[in-house]
């Protein structure tokens, strides 16, 4: 029972083993954040590198992603604070053309834990859908996630679409995902960039003046 064992089970896509190992580590007193970062995320990093090197292919990555989600489910109640007072409404989604949702789901989870009501639009979300959901739910923040260099440009459309509809002044826009940088955030006129889920939740609080 070790963090390496979690990482290895994830790399092999063994969801049942990942769940059992994560549970064992938690029961043994390992902090949830450590299990997430040094077990699950470390395993997914290896998967990403092997995928890039063409040593494994989409089906294996997909199975590893399912195993990661299974592990995260166990950690969820331990990673989030039980906030009671509502801090505002967040509309979140992975941008059009992009199906990666593990990072987006982590951001959602951390924000829920900070007391935000979340409207999750899922993946492959067009700019217009971010707009209609923001209007419908009177959102305080729109959060866009992207993992592909080919889809990150869609974030610029989200900013433009909200601007054209005249709602930009009352909705903050947050961006994140592996290829996103502060520089890119600034260049498209979004309000904030965060590198990881925990800091995204903190940033969201500061954007609504609740930090
Ligand atoms: Co894809 N994939 N993938 N993939 N995949 C990457 C992203 C890639 C880097 C792999 C590689 O080549 N090394 C590469 C992108 C290259 C590039 O654009 N530069 C890639 C590719 C090429 C592809 C396909 C095109 C492959 C193909 O079909 N030939 C294809 C595209 C499909 C599509 O989207 N249209 C594809 C498909 C897939 C799967 C479906 C198999 C699967 C996704 C399953 C799922 O998400 N349900 C998958 C996976 C799992 C990966 C890797 C291996 C892991 C991604 C992940 O979940 N990481 C990834 C390689 C890698 O990242 N090492 C890769 C764990 C997650 C916790 O991290 O999502 O970065 P991340 O989220 C972080 C932060 O980024 C941040 O917080 C999270 C942690 O705290 N964050 C935010 C995320 N969103 C945020 C929003 C915020 C703030 C912070 O504010 C709003």
CSV table of C-alpha atoms and ligand atoms in Angstrom, one decimal:
chain,number,residue,atom,x,y,z
A,1,UNK,CA,0.0,0.0,0.0
A,2,UNK,CA,1.7,3.2,-1.2
A,3,UNK,CA,1.3,6.2,-3.4
A,4,UNK,CA,3.3,4.5,-6.1
A,5,UNK,CA,0.9,1.6,-6.0
A,6,UNK,CA,-2.0,4.0,-6.7
A,7,UNK,CA,0.0,5.6,-9.5
A,8,UNK,CA,0.7,2.2,-11.0
A,9,UNK,CA,-2.8,0.9,-10.7
A,10,UNK,CA,-4.1,4.1,-12.4
A,11,UNK,CA,-1.6,3.7,-15.3
A,12,UNK,CA,-2.9,0.1,-15.8
A,13,UNK,CA,-6.5,1.5,-15.7
A,14,UNK,CA,-7.5,-0.8,-12.8
A,15,UNK,CA,-10.3,1.3,-11.3
A,16,UNK,CA,-11.2,-1.2,-8.6
A,17,UNK,CA,-7.6,-1.4,-7.4
A,18,UNK,CA,-7.3,2.4,-7.5
A,19,UNK,CA,-10.4,2.7,-5.3
A,20,UNK,CA,-9.2,0.1,-2.8
A,21,UNK,CA,-5.7,1.5,-2.6
A,22,UNK,CA,-6.9,5.1,-2.2
A,23,UNK,CA,-9.2,4.0,0.5
A,24,UNK,CA,-6.4,2.1,2.3
A,25,UNK,CA,-4.1,5.1,2.2
A,26,UNK,CA,-6.9,7.4,3.5
A,27,UNK,CA,-7.7,4.9,6.3
A,28,UNK,CA,-4.0,4.7,7.1
A,29,UNK,CA,-3.9,8.5,7.6
A,30,UNK,CA,-2.3,9.8,4.3
A,31,UNK,CA,-3.7,13.2,3.6
A,32,UNK,CA,-6.2,13.3,0.7
A,33,UNK,CA,-4.3,16.1,-1.1
A,34,UNK,CA,-1.2,13.9,-1.1
A,35,UNK,CA,-3.1,10.9,-2.5
A,36,UNK,CA,-4.5,13.2,-5.3
A,37,UNK,CA,-1.2,14.8,-6.2
A,38,UNK,CA,1.4,12.1,-5.6
A,39,UNK,CA,-0.8,9.1,-6.4
A,40,UNK,CA,-3.5,9.9,-8.9
A,41,UNK,CA,-2.0,13.0,-10.7
A,42,UNK,CA,1.5,11.5,-10.7
A,43,UNK,CA,0.1,8.3,-12.4
A,44,UNK,CA,-1.8,10.4,-15.0
A,45,UNK,CA,1.4,12.3,-15.7
A,46,UNK,CA,3.1,9.1,-16.7
A,47,UNK,CA,0.1,8.2,-18.8
A,48,UNK,CA,0.4,11.5,-20.6
A,49,UNK,CA,4.1,11.1,-21.3
A,50,UNK,CA,3.6,7.5,-22.6
A,51,UNK,CA,0.7,8.7,-24.7
A,52,UNK,CA,2.8,11.5,-26.2
A,53,UNK,CA,5.6,9.0,-27.0
A,54,UNK,CA,3.0,6.7,-28.8
A,55,UNK,CA,3.7,3.9,-26.3
A,56,UNK,CA,0.0,3.8,-25.4
A,57,UNK,CA,-3.2,4.9,-27.3
A,58,UNK,CA,-6.5,6.6,-26.7
A,59,UNK,CA,-8.3,3.5,-25.3
A,60,UNK,CA,-5.6,3.0,-22.6
A,61,UNK,CA,-5.7,6.7,-21.7
A,62,UNK,CA,-9.5,6.5,-21.4
A,63,UNK,CA,-9.4,3.5,-19.1
A,64,UNK,CA,-6.8,5.3,-17.0
A,65,UNK,CA,-9.0,8.4,-16.9
A,66,UNK,CA,-11.9,6.3,-15.6
A,67,UNK,CA,-9.7,4.9,-12.9
A,68,UNK,CA,-8.6,8.4,-11.9
A,69,UNK,CA,-12.3,9.5,-11.7
A,70,UNK,CA,-13.0,6.5,-9.4
A,71,UNK,CA,-10.2,7.5,-7.1
A,72,UNK,CA,-11.3,11.2,-7.1
A,73,UNK,CA,-14.8,10.1,-6.0
A,74,UNK,CA,-13.4,8.7,-2.8
A,75,UNK,CA,-11.3,11.8,-2.1
A,76,UNK,CA,-14.1,14.2,-2.8
A,77,UNK,CA,-15.6,14.5,0.6
A,78,UNK,CA,-12.2,14.9,2.1
A,79,UNK,CA,-10.9,17.5,-0.3
A,80,UNK,CA,-13.7,20.0,0.0
A,81,UNK,CA,-14.7,22.0,3.0
A,82,UNK,CA,-18.4,21.8,3.9
A,83,UNK,CA,-19.3,25.4,3.1
A,84,UNK,CA,-22.9,26.4,3.9
A,85,UNK,CA,-23.2,30.0,2.9
A,86,UNK,CA,-23.7,30.5,-0.9
A,87,UNK,CA,-20.8,32.5,-2.4
A,88,UNK,CA,-22.4,32.9,-5.9
A,89,UNK,CA,-23.1,31.0,-9.1
A,90,UNK,CA,-20.4,29.5,-11.4
A,91,UNK,CA,-21.1,28.2,-14.9
A,92,UNK,CA,-18.3,25.8,-15.9
A,93,UNK,CA,-17.5,23.8,-18.9
A,94,UNK,CA,-14.7,22.4,-21.2
A,95,UNK,CA,-14.7,24.5,-24.4
A,96,UNK,CA,-16.0,23.5,-27.8
A,97,UNK,CA,-14.0,20.7,-29.5
A,98,UNK,CA,-12.5,19.5,-26.2
A,99,UNK,CA,-13.6,16.3,-24.4
A,100,UNK,CA,-11.1,16.4,-21.4
A,101,UNK,CA,-13.0,16.8,-18.2
A,102,UNK,CA,-11.0,15.5,-15.3
A,103,UNK,CA,-9.4,18.8,-14.5
A,104,UNK,CA,-12.7,20.7,-15.0
A,105,UNK,CA,-14.4,18.3,-12.6
A,106,UNK,CA,-11.7,18.9,-10.0
A,107,UNK,CA,-12.2,22.7,-10.3
A,108,UNK,CA,-15.9,22.2,-10.0
A,109,UNK,CA,-15.5,20.1,-6.9
A,110,UNK,CA,-13.2,22.6,-5.2
A,111,UNK,CA,-15.5,25.5,-6.0
A,112,UNK,CA,-18.5,23.6,-4.6
A,113,UNK,CA,-16.5,23.1,-1.5
A,114,UNK,CA,-16.1,26.8,-1.2
A,115,UNK,CA,-19.8,27.4,-1.3
A,116,UNK,CA,-20.5,28.2,-5.0
A,117,UNK,CA,-23.6,26.9,-6.8
A,118,UNK,CA,-22.2,25.2,-9.9
A,119,UNK,CA,-23.9,24.8,-13.3
A,120,UNK,CA,-21.8,22.2,-15.1
A,121,UNK,CA,-22.2,22.3,-18.9
A,122,UNK,CA,-19.9,19.3,-19.4
A,123,UNK,CA,-17.5,19.1,-22.3
A,124,UNK,CA,-17.5,20.4,-25.9
A,125,UNK,CA,-19.3,23.5,-24.9
A,126,UNK,CA,-19.8,26.3,-27.6
A,127,UNK,CA,-19.4,29.9,-26.6
A,128,UNK,CA,-23.2,30.6,-27.1
A,129,UNK,CA,-24.0,27.9,-24.5
A,130,UNK,CA,-21.7,29.6,-21.9
A,131,UNK,CA,-23.6,32.8,-22.6
A,132,UNK,CA,-27.2,31.4,-22.4
A,133,UNK,CA,-26.3,29.5,-19.2
A,134,UNK,CA,-24.7,32.6,-17.7
A,135,UNK,CA,-27.9,34.6,-18.5
A,136,UNK,CA,-30.3,31.9,-17.4
A,137,UNK,CA,-28.6,31.3,-14.0
A,138,UNK,CA,-27.5,34.9,-13.4
A,139,UNK,CA,-23.9,33.6,-13.1
A,140,UNK,CA,-21.2,35.5,-11.2
A,141,UNK,CA,-18.4,33.6,-12.9
A,142,UNK,CA,-18.0,31.7,-16.2
A,143,UNK,CA,-15.2,29.1,-16.0
A,144,UNK,CA,-13.6,27.7,-19.2
A,145,UNK,CA,-11.3,24.7,-19.2
A,146,UNK,CA,-9.2,23.6,-22.2
A,147,UNK,CA,-6.5,20.9,-22.5
A,148,UNK,CA,-5.7,21.1,-26.2
A,149,UNK,CA,-3.7,23.8,-27.9
A,150,UNK,CA,-6.2,23.6,-30.8
A,151,UNK,CA,-9.2,24.3,-28.5
A,152,UNK,CA,-7.8,26.9,-26.1
A,153,UNK,CA,-8.5,29.6,-28.8
A,154,UNK,CA,-12.2,29.0,-28.2
A,155,UNK,CA,-11.9,30.8,-24.9
A,156,UNK,CA,-11.4,34.0,-26.9
A,157,UNK,CA,-14.8,33.4,-28.5
A,158,UNK,CA,-16.4,33.0,-25.1
A,159,UNK,CA,-15.0,36.4,-24.0
A,160,UNK,CA,-16.2,38.0,-27.3
A,161,UNK,CA,-19.7,36.3,-27.1
A,162,UNK,CA,-20.3,37.6,-23.6
A,163,UNK,CA,-19.1,41.0,-24.7
A,164,UNK,CA,-21.3,41.2,-27.7
A,165,UNK,CA,-24.3,40.2,-25.6
A,166,UNK,CA,-23.7,43.0,-23.2
A,167,UNK,CA,-23.2,40.8,-20.1
A,168,UNK,CA,-19.4,41.0,-19.9
A,169,UNK,CA,-19.4,43.8,-17.3
A,170,UNK,CA,-21.4,41.7,-14.7
A,171,UNK,CA,-19.8,38.3,-15.3
A,172,UNK,CA,-16.2,37.4,-14.5
A,173,UNK,CA,-14.4,34.9,-16.8
A,174,UNK,CA,-11.9,32.4,-15.5
A,175,UNK,CA,-9.7,30.2,-17.7
A,176,UNK,CA,-7.4,27.2,-17.0
A,177,UNK,CA,-6.1,23.9,-18.3
A,178,UNK,CA,-2.6,22.6,-19.1
A,179,UNK,CA,-1.9,24.8,-22.1
A,180,UNK,CA,-3.3,28.0,-20.6
A,181,UNK,CA,-1.0,30.7,-19.1
A,182,UNK,CA,-1.5,34.0,-17.4
A,183,UNK,CA,-0.2,35.7,-20.6
A,184,UNK,CA,-2.8,33.9,-22.7
A,185,UNK,CA,-5.5,34.9,-20.2
A,186,UNK,CA,-4.5,38.6,-20.4
A,187,UNK,CA,-4.2,38.4,-24.2
A,188,UNK,CA,-7.9,37.3,-24.6
A,189,UNK,CA,-9.2,39.7,-22.0
A,190,UNK,CA,-10.4,37.1,-19.4
A,191,UNK,CA,-10.4,38.1,-15.8
A,192,UNK,CA,-8.3,35.3,-14.1
A,193,UNK,CA,-6.1,32.3,-14.8
A,194,UNK,CA,-5.4,29.6,-12.3
A,195,UNK,CA,-2.9,26.8,-12.6
A,196,UNK,CA,-4.7,24.2,-10.5
A,197,UNK,CA,-8.1,23.4,-9.0
A,198,UNK,CA,-7.4,24.6,-5.4
A,199,UNK,CA,-6.1,28.0,-6.5
A,200,UNK,CA,-9.0,28.3,-9.0
A,201,UNK,CA,-11.4,28.0,-6.0
A,202,UNK,CA,-9.5,30.7,-4.1
A,203,UNK,CA,-9.4,33.0,-7.1
A,204,UNK,CA,-13.2,32.5,-7.6
A,205,UNK,CA,-13.7,33.7,-4.0
A,206,UNK,CA,-11.6,36.8,-4.5
A,207,UNK,CA,-13.4,37.6,-7.8
A,208,UNK,CA,-16.8,37.7,-5.9
A,209,UNK,CA,-15.2,39.6,-3.0
A,210,UNK,CA,-15.5,36.8,-0.6
A,211,UNK,CA,-11.8,35.8,-0.1
B,1,LIG,CO1,-5.9,13.8,-24.3
B,1,LIG,N1,-4.4,15.0,-24.7
B,1,LIG,N2,-6.4,13.7,-26.2
B,1,LIG,N3,-7.2,12.5,-23.7
B,1,LIG,N4,-4.9,13.7,-22.6
B,1,LIG,C1,-3.6,15.5,-23.6
B,1,LIG,C2,-4.1,16.8,-23.1
B,1,LIG,C3,-2.1,15.6,-24.3
B,1,LIG,C4,-1.2,16.7,-23.6
B,1,LIG,C5,-1.4,14.3,-24.3
B,1,LIG,C6,0.0,14.3,-24.8
B,1,LIG,O1,0.1,14.3,-26.0
B,1,LIG,N5,0.9,14.3,-24.0
B,1,LIG,C7,-2.5,16.0,-25.8
B,1,LIG,C8,-2.7,17.5,-26.1
B,1,LIG,C9,-1.6,18.0,-26.9
B,1,LIG,C10,-1.8,19.5,-27.2
B,1,LIG,O2,-2.8,19.9,-27.5
B,1,LIG,N6,-0.7,20.2,-27.0
B,1,LIG,C11,-3.8,15.2,-25.9
B,1,LIG,C12,-4.4,14.8,-27.1
B,1,LIG,C13,-3.5,15.0,-28.4
B,1,LIG,C14,-5.6,14.1,-27.3
B,1,LIG,C15,-6.4,13.7,-28.5
B,1,LIG,C16,-6.3,14.7,-29.7
B,1,LIG,C17,-5.8,12.3,-28.9
B,1,LIG,C18,-6.3,11.7,-30.2
B,1,LIG,O3,-7.5,11.5,-30.3
B,1,LIG,N7,-5.4,11.4,-31.1
B,1,LIG,C19,-7.8,13.5,-28.0
B,1,LIG,C20,-8.6,14.8,-28.1
B,1,LIG,C21,-10.1,14.5,-27.8
B,1,LIG,C22,-10.8,15.8,-27.7
B,1,LIG,O4,-10.8,16.4,-26.6
B,1,LIG,N8,-11.5,16.3,-28.7
B,1,LIG,C23,-7.6,13.2,-26.6
B,1,LIG,C24,-8.4,12.3,-25.8
B,1,LIG,C25,-8.2,12.0,-24.5
B,1,LIG,C26,-9.0,11.0,-23.8
B,1,LIG,C27,-10.5,11.1,-24.1
B,1,LIG,C28,-8.5,9.6,-24.1
B,1,LIG,C29,-8.7,11.3,-22.3
B,1,LIG,C30,-9.6,12.3,-21.6
B,1,LIG,C31,-10.7,11.6,-20.7
B,1,LIG,C32,-11.4,12.6,-19.8
B,1,LIG,O5,-11.0,13.8,-19.6
B,1,LIG,N9,-12.6,12.2,-19.4
B,1,LIG,C33,-7.3,12.1,-22.4
B,1,LIG,C34,-6.4,12.3,-21.3
B,1,LIG,C35,-6.8,11.6,-20.0
B,1,LIG,C36,-5.2,13.0,-21.5
B,1,LIG,C37,-4.1,13.3,-20.5
B,1,LIG,C38,-3.2,12.0,-20.5
B,1,LIG,C39,-4.4,13.6,-19.1
B,1,LIG,C40,-5.4,14.8,-18.9
B,1,LIG,C41,-5.9,14.8,-17.4
B,1,LIG,O6,-7.0,14.4,-17.1
B,1,LIG,N10,-5.0,15.2,-16.5
B,1,LIG,C42,-3.3,14.5,-21.1
B,1,LIG,C43,-1.8,14.5,-20.8
B,1,LIG,C44,-1.5,15.3,-19.6
B,1,LIG,O7,-2.2,16.2,-19.2
B,1,LIG,N11,-0.4,14.9,-19.0
B,1,LIG,C45,-3.8,14.5,-22.5
B,1,LIG,C46,-5.2,15.2,-15.1
B,1,LIG,C47,-6.0,16.5,-14.7
B,1,LIG,C48,-6.2,16.6,-13.2
B,1,LIG,O8,-5.2,17.6,-15.1
B,1,LIG,O9,-6.8,18.4,-16.9
B,1,LIG,O10,-4.5,19.5,-16.6
B,1,LIG,P1,-5.7,18.8,-16.0
B,1,LIG,O11,-6.3,19.8,-14.9
B,1,LIG,C49,-5.5,20.5,-14.0
B,1,LIG,C50,-5.1,21.9,-14.4
B,1,LIG,O12,-4.9,22.0,-15.8
B,1,LIG,C51,-6.2,22.8,-13.9
B,1,LIG,O13,-6.6,22.1,-12.7
B,1,LIG,C52,-6.4,20.7,-12.8
B,1,LIG,C53,-5.7,20.2,-11.5
B,1,LIG,O14,-5.7,20.8,-10.4
B,1,LIG,N12,-7.3,23.2,-14.7
B,1,LIG,C54,-8.0,24.4,-14.4
B,1,LIG,C55,-8.0,22.5,-15.6
B,1,LIG,N13,-9.1,23.2,-16.0
B,1,LIG,C56,-9.1,24.4,-15.3
B,1,LIG,C57,-9.9,25.5,-15.3
B,1,LIG,C58,-9.7,26.6,-14.5
B,1,LIG,C59,-8.5,26.5,-13.6
B,1,LIG,C60,-7.7,25.4,-13.6
B,1,LIG,O15,-10.4,27.7,-14.4
B,1,LIG,C61,-11.6,27.8,-15.2
